[in-house]
Amino acid sequence: MNAELSSDDLDFQDEVRRFLGSELPDDIRGRVESGGRLSKEQHVRWQKVVYERGWAGVNWPRQYGGTGWTPVQKHIFEKECARAYAPEFISFGLKMVGPVIYTFGTDEQKQRFLPSILSSDTWWCQGYSEPNAGSDLVALTTTAVRRGDHYVVNGAKTWTTYAHRADWMFCLVRTGAADVKSQEAITFLLIDMTSPGITVSPIITLDGAHEVNEVFLNDVKVPVDNRIGEENKGWSYAKFLLNHERTNIAKVAISRQRLSQLKSLLLVTPDGLGGFLSDDPAFSRKLAELEIELKALEFTELRTLSALSTGESPGPQSSILKVCGTEVAQRIDELFVEAAGMAGLPYRPDHYLGNAEVDQAGCVESYVNRTPWYFNNRKASIYGGSNEIQKNIIAKTVLGI
Amino acid sequence: MDLSYSEEQLLLKDSVSRFVARSYEFNRRRDNLHSSLGYSAENWALFAELGWLMIPFDEEDGGLGGSAVDLMILMEEFGKGLVVEPFLATTVLAGGLVAALGSDRQKGDYLSPVIDGAMQLAACYIEPDSRYCLSRVTTKAVRDGGGYVISGKKCVVLNGGHAENYLVVARTSGDSNDQSGISCFIVPNGVSGLSVDNYRMNDGVPAADLVFTDVRVPESSVLGAIGDGFKALESVVARATFAACAESVGIMDELLNKTVEYTKTRKQFGVPISSFQALQHRMVDMFIACEQSRSMLLMAACELDQGSESSLKAVSATKARVGQAARLVGQEAVQIHGGIGITDELDISHYFKRLTSIENLFGSVDYHVGRYMSA
Ligand SMILES: Cc1cc2nc3c(=O)[nH]c(=O)nc-3n(C[C@H](O)[C@H](O)[C@H](O)COP(=O)(O)OP(=O)(O)OC[C@H]3O[C@@H](n4cnc5c(N)ncnc54)[C@H](O)[C@@H]3O)c2cc1C
């Protein structure tokens, strides 16, 4: 047993570092570093740079334009991206619907959808949740009724991230009889967001950002060709998607980078006594405790990776990645706000939502986006299956209770 | 010993609570907050009319006797409604400084109009590198002819945009961290050499950063004895800290009630989510946090009203305990609401944001635990 990288892996790491060093645009790096929100244009521009290098399909098999990387290489790539303040890729296309399409889609669907997901020319959103189907997703009531070569879809989706920026939505709909309240009546459809009958209405979150939406579907015609797999089998594709992304779910790399960013920030954060917060033993202790927790998480993730690289299926430890990952990330958010002190109070939408450059040299400026980020990231323990639901699943499937 | 409210206090509680029920419908509050003033002038006039602006002051200053329990009752009810009128800024902080340090003439000029609701003030004592330390004052006031010249920066000045006069804490002698050599000046808004950067805080409440560049003020603007303002500043800020704790307790109570109610009506898996034990225990933890905070608040109120030596320590203990509780209750309320909890539309996130502001205003948990240990 050893935790060292092979010389090939080290070469790969150098290659990734060189790439990020020369290709990551300054404005994009600056936004990520300051904790401000990126525009769609910035996301697209960055993904295109990575795409040109052939690296956008981090988790995809080679035959579909993916990297075919080993789990360790993926891990290195993610780590280096975080270290360089590269933005995360938006996951709906690359990490969610892409794998569903190349696993369950027809050849025609693969040709039609996969290339533009990699190149970021089409953006996707995820139409699962509904007003009365959140944690209990199976309770969804949006219906699709077959009429010849198309379905007619009616219903309402909610919390749909980036629906206002997306070209397509992958959507769970109910196709069986209305009284069948089971997983067996759910179908997985790909819906063109420009279809007549779709209305997107914004939901503003507590940090002032427009990220999520309600999506109303009123007699929306969806060609049967846009169905993934079989009718009424949608739940199994949806579950595949939920289970697919085993690596990086804990966002260890990003948490590690943010923690080290906070550490450097403490060196210039006044403690009010003429010194700096880095000298404060109480604060340093909290930071150390969190670093230890993060270390544990990192090795839990590495155990999962190691199993995957040797072709085994990941053990029960992988189930805790989401819960622990979001807890650590949210704890880092808290420490940023604590460290900010009074500098965490002003809300500067021009910095956070807009494009005002943040002067990282100034201490007060470095904290300007941290409180809205803390607010926004409370979502991390709610979406993608809340942490309570994750624990229910672990209790049932891992502990057998 | 009797830890219950007097009849008058119950009446006060009832009257503030009725005001909140009547005038603080959530969308109305939102409109007031989004207006350029950031609050309702009409509400402010009503506060004056109802005598609430008299509460923190002594009878000889035209007040009602200034008991901490009364202040607590008022602030707690304000917290429940997320009241945005600048009571803390104008009345407790700035008004408190005038009451503590002002001459009779100055009280007549600046305190009486505050009590009448006719004047807005703001206290400027936080600096970019002072964090929570009140004696860290680098803004200088230098004697020049018949008056003083003030230069320096002040930040997160509550009500800093619309105050007619500022209470400015500046150093007249000594080193940056000395408790002696700290003086207080009254400076009118609009004076030459003063620039004001207005903004909203994360909870939506207006504040400002102020830069003083050779601002000239006359001798008559000095409040209290030169170089001797620290003690007054410390005790006024302690009272404001206590008031903010009371506001937090009101907010937490409201979050607890709203969360419990919500879980009884929100159904998932065919049952109200309140039926899940995982959530029940979490709400019980919220309840415990609320009650322990309230106990601390009563403890501090008693100490303040006795004027005891240890009242500063009691306030720090309270701020530390309430701060911990506030984080738990705020985060859990959001989490237990699920997605709806993080929307701007629902009031939950606004309570959560205000609690978070108060966590950092007047000193974090760590800061106050430190003060408790060294007091
Ligand atoms: C920012 C954000 C972005 C999102 N993006 C998307 C998206 O792009 N596409 C999409 O389809 N959805 C998205 N979601 C929706 C998300 O998946 C749901 O919010 C989530 O599933 C929770 O559902 P809910 O909000 O209805 O809460 P509810 O299900 O009502 O849950 C409320 C509370 O009850 C708890 N709870 C529920 N059931 C149980 C139980 N059995 N035991 C214990 N506790 C329980 C929950 O954990 C939660 O704390 C997003 C949500 C957010 C906040």
PDB file of C-alpha atoms in Angstrom, chain B residues 119-290:
ATOM      1  CA  MET B 119     -33.275  63.542  14.038  1.00  0.00           C
ATOM      2  CA  GLN B 120     -31.253  60.600  12.772  1.00  0.00           C
ATOM      3  CA  LEU B 121     -27.763  59.878  14.069  1.00  0.00           C
ATOM      4  CA  ALA B 122     -25.033  57.340  13.384  1.00  0.00           C
ATOM      5  CA  ALA B 123     -22.076  56.230  15.445  1.00  0.00           C
ATOM      6  CA  CYS B 124     -18.730  55.889  13.659  1.00  0.00           C
ATOM      7  CA  TYR B 125     -16.330  53.771  15.680  1.00  0.00           C
ATOM      8  CA  ILE B 126     -15.335  50.793  13.524  1.00  0.00           C
ATOM      9  CA  GLU B 127     -12.250  51.069  11.335  1.00  0.00           C
ATOM     10  CA  PRO B 128     -10.906  48.898   8.525  1.00  0.00           C
ATOM     11  CA  ASP B 129      -8.328  47.271  10.781  1.00  0.00           C
ATOM     12  CA  SER B 130     -10.062  47.465  14.155  1.00  0.00           C
ATOM     13  CA  ARG B 131     -12.059  44.237  13.768  1.00  0.00           C
ATOM     14  CA  TYR B 132     -14.009  44.207  17.063  1.00  0.00           C
ATOM     15  CA  CYS B 133     -11.511  46.047  19.211  1.00  0.00           C
ATOM     16  CA  LEU B 134     -13.022  49.316  20.437  1.00  0.00           C
ATOM     17  CA  SER B 135      -9.742  50.870  21.533  1.00  0.00           C
ATOM     18  CA  ARG B 136      -8.167  50.365  18.131  1.00  0.00           C
ATOM     19  CA  VAL B 137      -8.685  53.914  16.876  1.00  0.00           C
ATOM     20  CA  THR B 138      -6.384  55.365  14.241  1.00  0.00           C
ATOM     21  CA  THR B 139      -8.662  58.112  13.004  1.00  0.00           C
ATOM     22  CA  LYS B 140      -6.999  61.254  14.314  1.00  0.00           C
ATOM     23  CA  ALA B 141      -8.424  64.490  15.609  1.00  0.00           C
ATOM     24  CA  VAL B 142      -5.743  67.126  15.827  1.00  0.00           C
ATOM     25  CA  ARG B 143      -6.157  70.395  17.682  1.00  0.00           C
ATOM     26  CA  ASP B 144      -6.040  73.347  15.319  1.00  0.00           C
ATOM     27  CA  GLY B 145      -6.859  76.891  16.344  1.00  0.00           C
ATOM     28  CA  GLY B 146     -10.250  76.896  18.007  1.00  0.00           C
ATOM     29  CA  GLY B 147     -11.244  73.419  16.935  1.00  0.00           C
ATOM     30  CA  TYR B 148     -10.116  70.018  15.625  1.00  0.00           C
ATOM     31  CA  VAL B 149      -9.173  68.494  12.278  1.00  0.00           C
ATOM     32  CA  ILE B 150     -10.324  64.892  11.807  1.00  0.00           C
ATOM     33  CA  SER B 151      -8.776  62.414   9.350  1.00  0.00           C
ATOM     34  CA  GLY B 152      -9.342  58.703   8.962  1.00  0.00           C
ATOM     35  CA  LYS B 153     -11.679  55.955   7.819  1.00  0.00           C
ATOM     36  CA  LYS B 154     -14.746  54.464   9.453  1.00  0.00           C
ATOM     37  CA  CYS B 155     -16.606  51.467   8.141  1.00  0.00           C
ATOM     38  CA  VAL B 156     -19.932  49.683   8.428  1.00  0.00           C
ATOM     39  CA  VAL B 157     -21.542  52.761   9.931  1.00  0.00           C
ATOM     40  CA  LEU B 158     -25.133  51.699  10.559  1.00  0.00           C
ATOM     41  CA  ASN B 159     -27.590  54.286   9.275  1.00  0.00           C
ATOM     42  CA  GLY B 160     -24.541  56.103   7.863  1.00  0.00           C
ATOM     43  CA  GLY B 161     -26.289  57.329   4.747  1.00  0.00           C
ATOM     44  CA  HIS B 162     -29.211  59.239   6.188  1.00  0.00           C
ATOM     45  CA  ALA B 163     -27.940  60.393   9.544  1.00  0.00           C
ATOM     46  CA  GLU B 164     -27.970  64.151   9.978  1.00  0.00           C
ATOM     47  CA  ASN B 165     -25.114  63.964  12.450  1.00  0.00           C
ATOM     48  CA  TYR B 166     -22.338  61.542  13.114  1.00  0.00           C
ATOM     49  CA  LEU B 167     -20.850  60.603  16.453  1.00  0.00           C
ATOM     50  CA  VAL B 168     -17.230  60.140  15.463  1.00  0.00           C
ATOM     51  CA  VAL B 169     -14.733  58.359  17.669  1.00  0.00           C
ATOM     52  CA  ALA B 170     -11.218  59.680  17.053  1.00  0.00           C
ATOM     53  CA  ARG B 171      -7.838  59.626  18.680  1.00  0.00           C
ATOM     54  CA  THR B 172      -6.581  62.835  20.242  1.00  0.00           C
ATOM     55  CA  SER B 173      -3.523  61.286  21.899  1.00  0.00           C
ATOM     56  CA  GLY B 174      -1.745  58.006  22.561  1.00  0.00           C
ATOM     57  CA  ASP B 175      -1.008  54.951  20.452  1.00  0.00           C
ATOM     58  CA  SER B 176      -3.401  53.129  18.144  1.00  0.00           C
ATOM     59  CA  ASN B 177      -4.595  50.652  20.772  1.00  0.00           C
ATOM     60  CA  ASP B 178      -4.574  52.823  23.907  1.00  0.00           C
ATOM     61  CA  GLN B 179      -7.806  53.172  25.801  1.00  0.00           C
ATOM     62  CA  SER B 180      -6.887  56.670  26.824  1.00  0.00           C
ATOM     63  CA  GLY B 181      -6.723  59.420  24.231  1.00  0.00           C
ATOM     64  CA  ILE B 182     -10.024  58.426  22.616  1.00  0.00           C
ATOM     65  CA  SER B 183     -12.478  61.268  22.099  1.00  0.00           C
ATOM     66  CA  CYS B 184     -15.901  61.677  20.613  1.00  0.00           C
ATOM     67  CA  PHE B 185     -17.059  64.404  18.211  1.00  0.00           C
ATOM     68  CA  ILE B 186     -20.345  65.424  16.690  1.00  0.00           C
ATOM     69  CA  VAL B 187     -19.914  65.973  12.962  1.00  0.00           C
ATOM     70  CA  PRO B 188     -22.735  67.084  10.673  1.00  0.00           C
ATOM     71  CA  ASN B 189     -23.413  65.091   7.513  1.00  0.00           C
ATOM     72  CA  GLY B 190     -22.333  67.076   4.458  1.00  0.00           C
ATOM     73  CA  VAL B 191     -19.370  68.749   6.129  1.00  0.00           C
ATOM     74  CA  SER B 192     -16.509  69.514   3.778  1.00  0.00           C
ATOM     75  CA  GLY B 193     -13.849  66.777   3.590  1.00  0.00           C
ATOM     76  CA  LEU B 194     -16.251  63.939   4.375  1.00  0.00           C
ATOM     77  CA  SER B 195     -17.054  61.337   1.751  1.00  0.00           C
ATOM     78  CA  VAL B 196     -19.748  58.730   2.273  1.00  0.00           C
ATOM     79  CA  ASP B 197     -19.974  55.414   0.436  1.00  0.00           C
ATOM     80  CA  ASN B 198     -23.495  54.070   0.908  1.00  0.00           C
ATOM     81  CA  TYR B 199     -24.353  50.430   0.484  1.00  0.00           C
ATOM     82  CA  ARG B 200     -26.596  47.706   1.774  1.00  0.00           C
ATOM     83  CA  MET B 201     -25.417  44.998   4.079  1.00  0.00           C
ATOM     84  CA  ASN B 202     -26.049  41.347   3.289  1.00  0.00           C
ATOM     85  CA  ASP B 203     -29.280  41.523   5.258  1.00  0.00           C
ATOM     86  CA  GLY B 204     -30.467  44.465   3.147  1.00  0.00           C
ATOM     87  CA  VAL B 205     -30.032  47.094   5.861  1.00  0.00           C
ATOM     88  CA  PRO B 206     -28.266  50.321   4.802  1.00  0.00           C
ATOM     89  CA  ALA B 207     -24.784  51.141   6.080  1.00  0.00           C
ATOM     90  CA  ALA B 208     -21.901  53.277   4.884  1.00  0.00           C
ATOM     91  CA  ASP B 209     -18.148  53.636   4.879  1.00  0.00           C
ATOM     92  CA  LEU B 210     -16.920  57.121   5.684  1.00  0.00           C
ATOM     93  CA  VAL B 211     -13.650  58.811   4.812  1.00  0.00           C
ATOM     94  CA  PHE B 212     -12.688  61.925   6.758  1.00  0.00           C
ATOM     95  CA  THR B 213     -10.082  64.057   5.022  1.00  0.00           C
ATOM     96  CA  ASP B 214      -9.087  67.057   7.128  1.00  0.00           C
ATOM     97  CA  VAL B 215     -12.611  67.593   8.351  1.00  0.00           C
ATOM     98  CA  ARG B 216     -12.749  70.734  10.517  1.00  0.00           C
ATOM     99  CA  VAL B 217     -15.014  70.846  13.517  1.00  0.00           C
ATOM    100  CA  PRO B 218     -15.387  73.519  16.209  1.00  0.00           C
ATOM    101  CA  GLU B 219     -14.529  73.076  19.891  1.00  0.00           C
ATOM    102  CA  SER B 220     -18.220  72.815  20.682  1.00  0.00           C
ATOM    103  CA  SER B 221     -18.440  69.536  18.771  1.00  0.00           C
ATOM    104  CA  VAL B 222     -16.398  67.691  21.393  1.00  0.00           C
ATOM    105  CA  LEU B 223     -18.606  65.312  23.381  1.00  0.00           C
ATOM    106  CA  GLY B 224     -17.405  64.782  26.957  1.00  0.00           C
ATOM    107  CA  ALA B 225     -13.868  65.284  28.137  1.00  0.00           C
ATOM    108  CA  ILE B 226     -11.095  65.134  25.560  1.00  0.00           C
ATOM    109  CA  GLY B 227      -9.233  61.816  25.582  1.00  0.00           C
ATOM    110  CA  ASP B 228     -11.663  60.243  27.991  1.00  0.00           C
ATOM    111  CA  GLY B 229     -14.330  58.637  25.801  1.00  0.00           C
ATOM    112  CA  PHE B 230     -13.402  54.985  25.923  1.00  0.00           C
ATOM    113  CA  LYS B 231     -15.394  53.864  28.952  1.00  0.00           C
ATOM    114  CA  ALA B 232     -18.550  55.437  27.613  1.00  0.00           C
ATOM    115  CA  LEU B 233     -17.993  53.893  24.189  1.00  0.00           C
ATOM    116  CA  GLU B 234     -17.462  50.498  25.739  1.00  0.00           C
ATOM    117  CA  SER B 235     -20.597  50.609  27.828  1.00  0.00           C
ATOM    118  CA  VAL B 236     -22.769  51.996  25.026  1.00  0.00           C
ATOM    119  CA  VAL B 237     -21.541  49.289  22.638  1.00  0.00           C
ATOM    120  CA  ALA B 238     -22.186  46.670  25.343  1.00  0.00           C
ATOM    121  CA  ARG B 239     -25.773  47.873  25.608  1.00  0.00           C
ATOM    122  CA  ALA B 240     -26.150  47.769  21.833  1.00  0.00           C
ATOM    123  CA  THR B 241     -24.669  44.275  21.848  1.00  0.00           C
ATOM    124  CA  PHE B 242     -27.227  43.232  24.419  1.00  0.00           C
ATOM    125  CA  ALA B 243     -29.991  44.817  22.333  1.00  0.00           C
ATOM    126  CA  ALA B 244     -28.782  42.919  19.260  1.00  0.00           C
ATOM    127  CA  CYS B 245     -28.853  39.679  21.274  1.00  0.00           C
ATOM    128  CA  ALA B 246     -32.465  40.386  22.162  1.00  0.00           C
ATOM    129  CA  GLU B 247     -33.215  40.957  18.488  1.00  0.00           C
ATOM    130  CA  SER B 248     -31.557  37.607  17.712  1.00  0.00           C
ATOM    131  CA  VAL B 249     -33.676  35.830  20.284  1.00  0.00           C
ATOM    132  CA  GLY B 250     -36.824  37.258  18.702  1.00  0.00           C
ATOM    133  CA  ILE B 251     -35.628  36.123  15.283  1.00  0.00           C
ATOM    134  CA  MET B 252     -34.763  32.643  16.516  1.00  0.00           C
ATOM    135  CA  ASP B 253     -38.159  32.208  18.135  1.00  0.00           C
ATOM    136  CA  GLU B 254     -39.813  33.165  14.911  1.00  0.00           C
ATOM    137  CA  LEU B 255     -37.631  30.801  12.885  1.00  0.00           C
ATOM    138  CA  LEU B 256     -38.385  27.960  15.253  1.00  0.00           C
ATOM    139  CA  ASN B 257     -42.136  28.559  15.117  1.00  0.00           C
ATOM    140  CA  LYS B 258     -42.187  28.969  11.366  1.00  0.00           C
ATOM    141  CA  THR B 259     -40.105  25.841  10.874  1.00  0.00           C
ATOM    142  CA  VAL B 260     -42.271  23.707  13.127  1.00  0.00           C
ATOM    143  CA  GLU B 261     -45.392  24.994  11.373  1.00  0.00           C
ATOM    144  CA  TYR B 262     -43.932  24.371   7.940  1.00  0.00           C
ATOM    145  CA  THR B 263     -42.999  20.782   8.700  1.00  0.00           C
ATOM    146  CA  LYS B 264     -46.560  20.100   9.789  1.00  0.00           C
ATOM    147  CA  THR B 265     -47.930  21.198   6.432  1.00  0.00           C
ATOM    148  CA  ARG B 266     -45.192  20.075   4.014  1.00  0.00           C
ATOM    149  CA  LYS B 267     -45.812  16.529   2.903  1.00  0.00           C
ATOM    150  CA  GLN B 268     -43.294  14.169   1.323  1.00  0.00           C
ATOM    151  CA  PHE B 269     -43.579  10.381   1.068  1.00  0.00           C
ATOM    152  CA  GLY B 270     -47.260  10.824   1.835  1.00  0.00           C
ATOM    153  CA  VAL B 271     -46.770  12.203   5.332  1.00  0.00           C
ATOM    154  CA  PRO B 272     -45.978  15.569   6.922  1.00  0.00           C
ATOM    155  CA  ILE B 273     -42.197  15.877   7.186  1.00  0.00           C
ATOM    156  CA  SER B 274     -42.721  16.719  10.883  1.00  0.00           C
ATOM    157  CA  SER B 275     -43.321  13.006  11.368  1.00  0.00           C
ATOM    158  CA  PHE B 276     -39.651  12.208  10.667  1.00  0.00           C
ATOM    159  CA  GLN B 277     -37.781  11.748  13.906  1.00  0.00           C
ATOM    160  CA  ALA B 278     -34.555  12.909  12.273  1.00  0.00           C
ATOM    161  CA  LEU B 279     -36.196  16.320  11.862  1.00  0.00           C
ATOM    162  CA  GLN B 280     -38.030  16.303  15.207  1.00  0.00           C
ATOM    163  CA  HIS B 281     -34.809  16.047  17.153  1.00  0.00           C
ATOM    164  CA  ARG B 282     -33.253  18.818  15.123  1.00  0.00           C
ATOM    165  CA  MET B 283     -36.189  21.093  15.903  1.00  0.00           C
ATOM    166  CA  VAL B 284     -35.873  20.205  19.565  1.00  0.00           C
ATOM    167  CA  ASP B 285     -32.227  21.267  19.367  1.00  0.00           C
ATOM    168  CA  MET B 286     -33.388  24.567  17.864  1.00  0.00           C
ATOM    169  CA  PHE B 287     -35.839  24.962  20.723  1.00  0.00           C
ATOM    170  CA  ILE B 288     -33.129  24.265  23.304  1.00  0.00           C
ATOM    171  CA  ALA B 289     -30.880  26.826  21.635  1.00  0.00           C
ATOM    172  CA  CYS B 290     -33.673  29.425  21.790  1.00  0.00           C
TER     173      CYS B 290
END
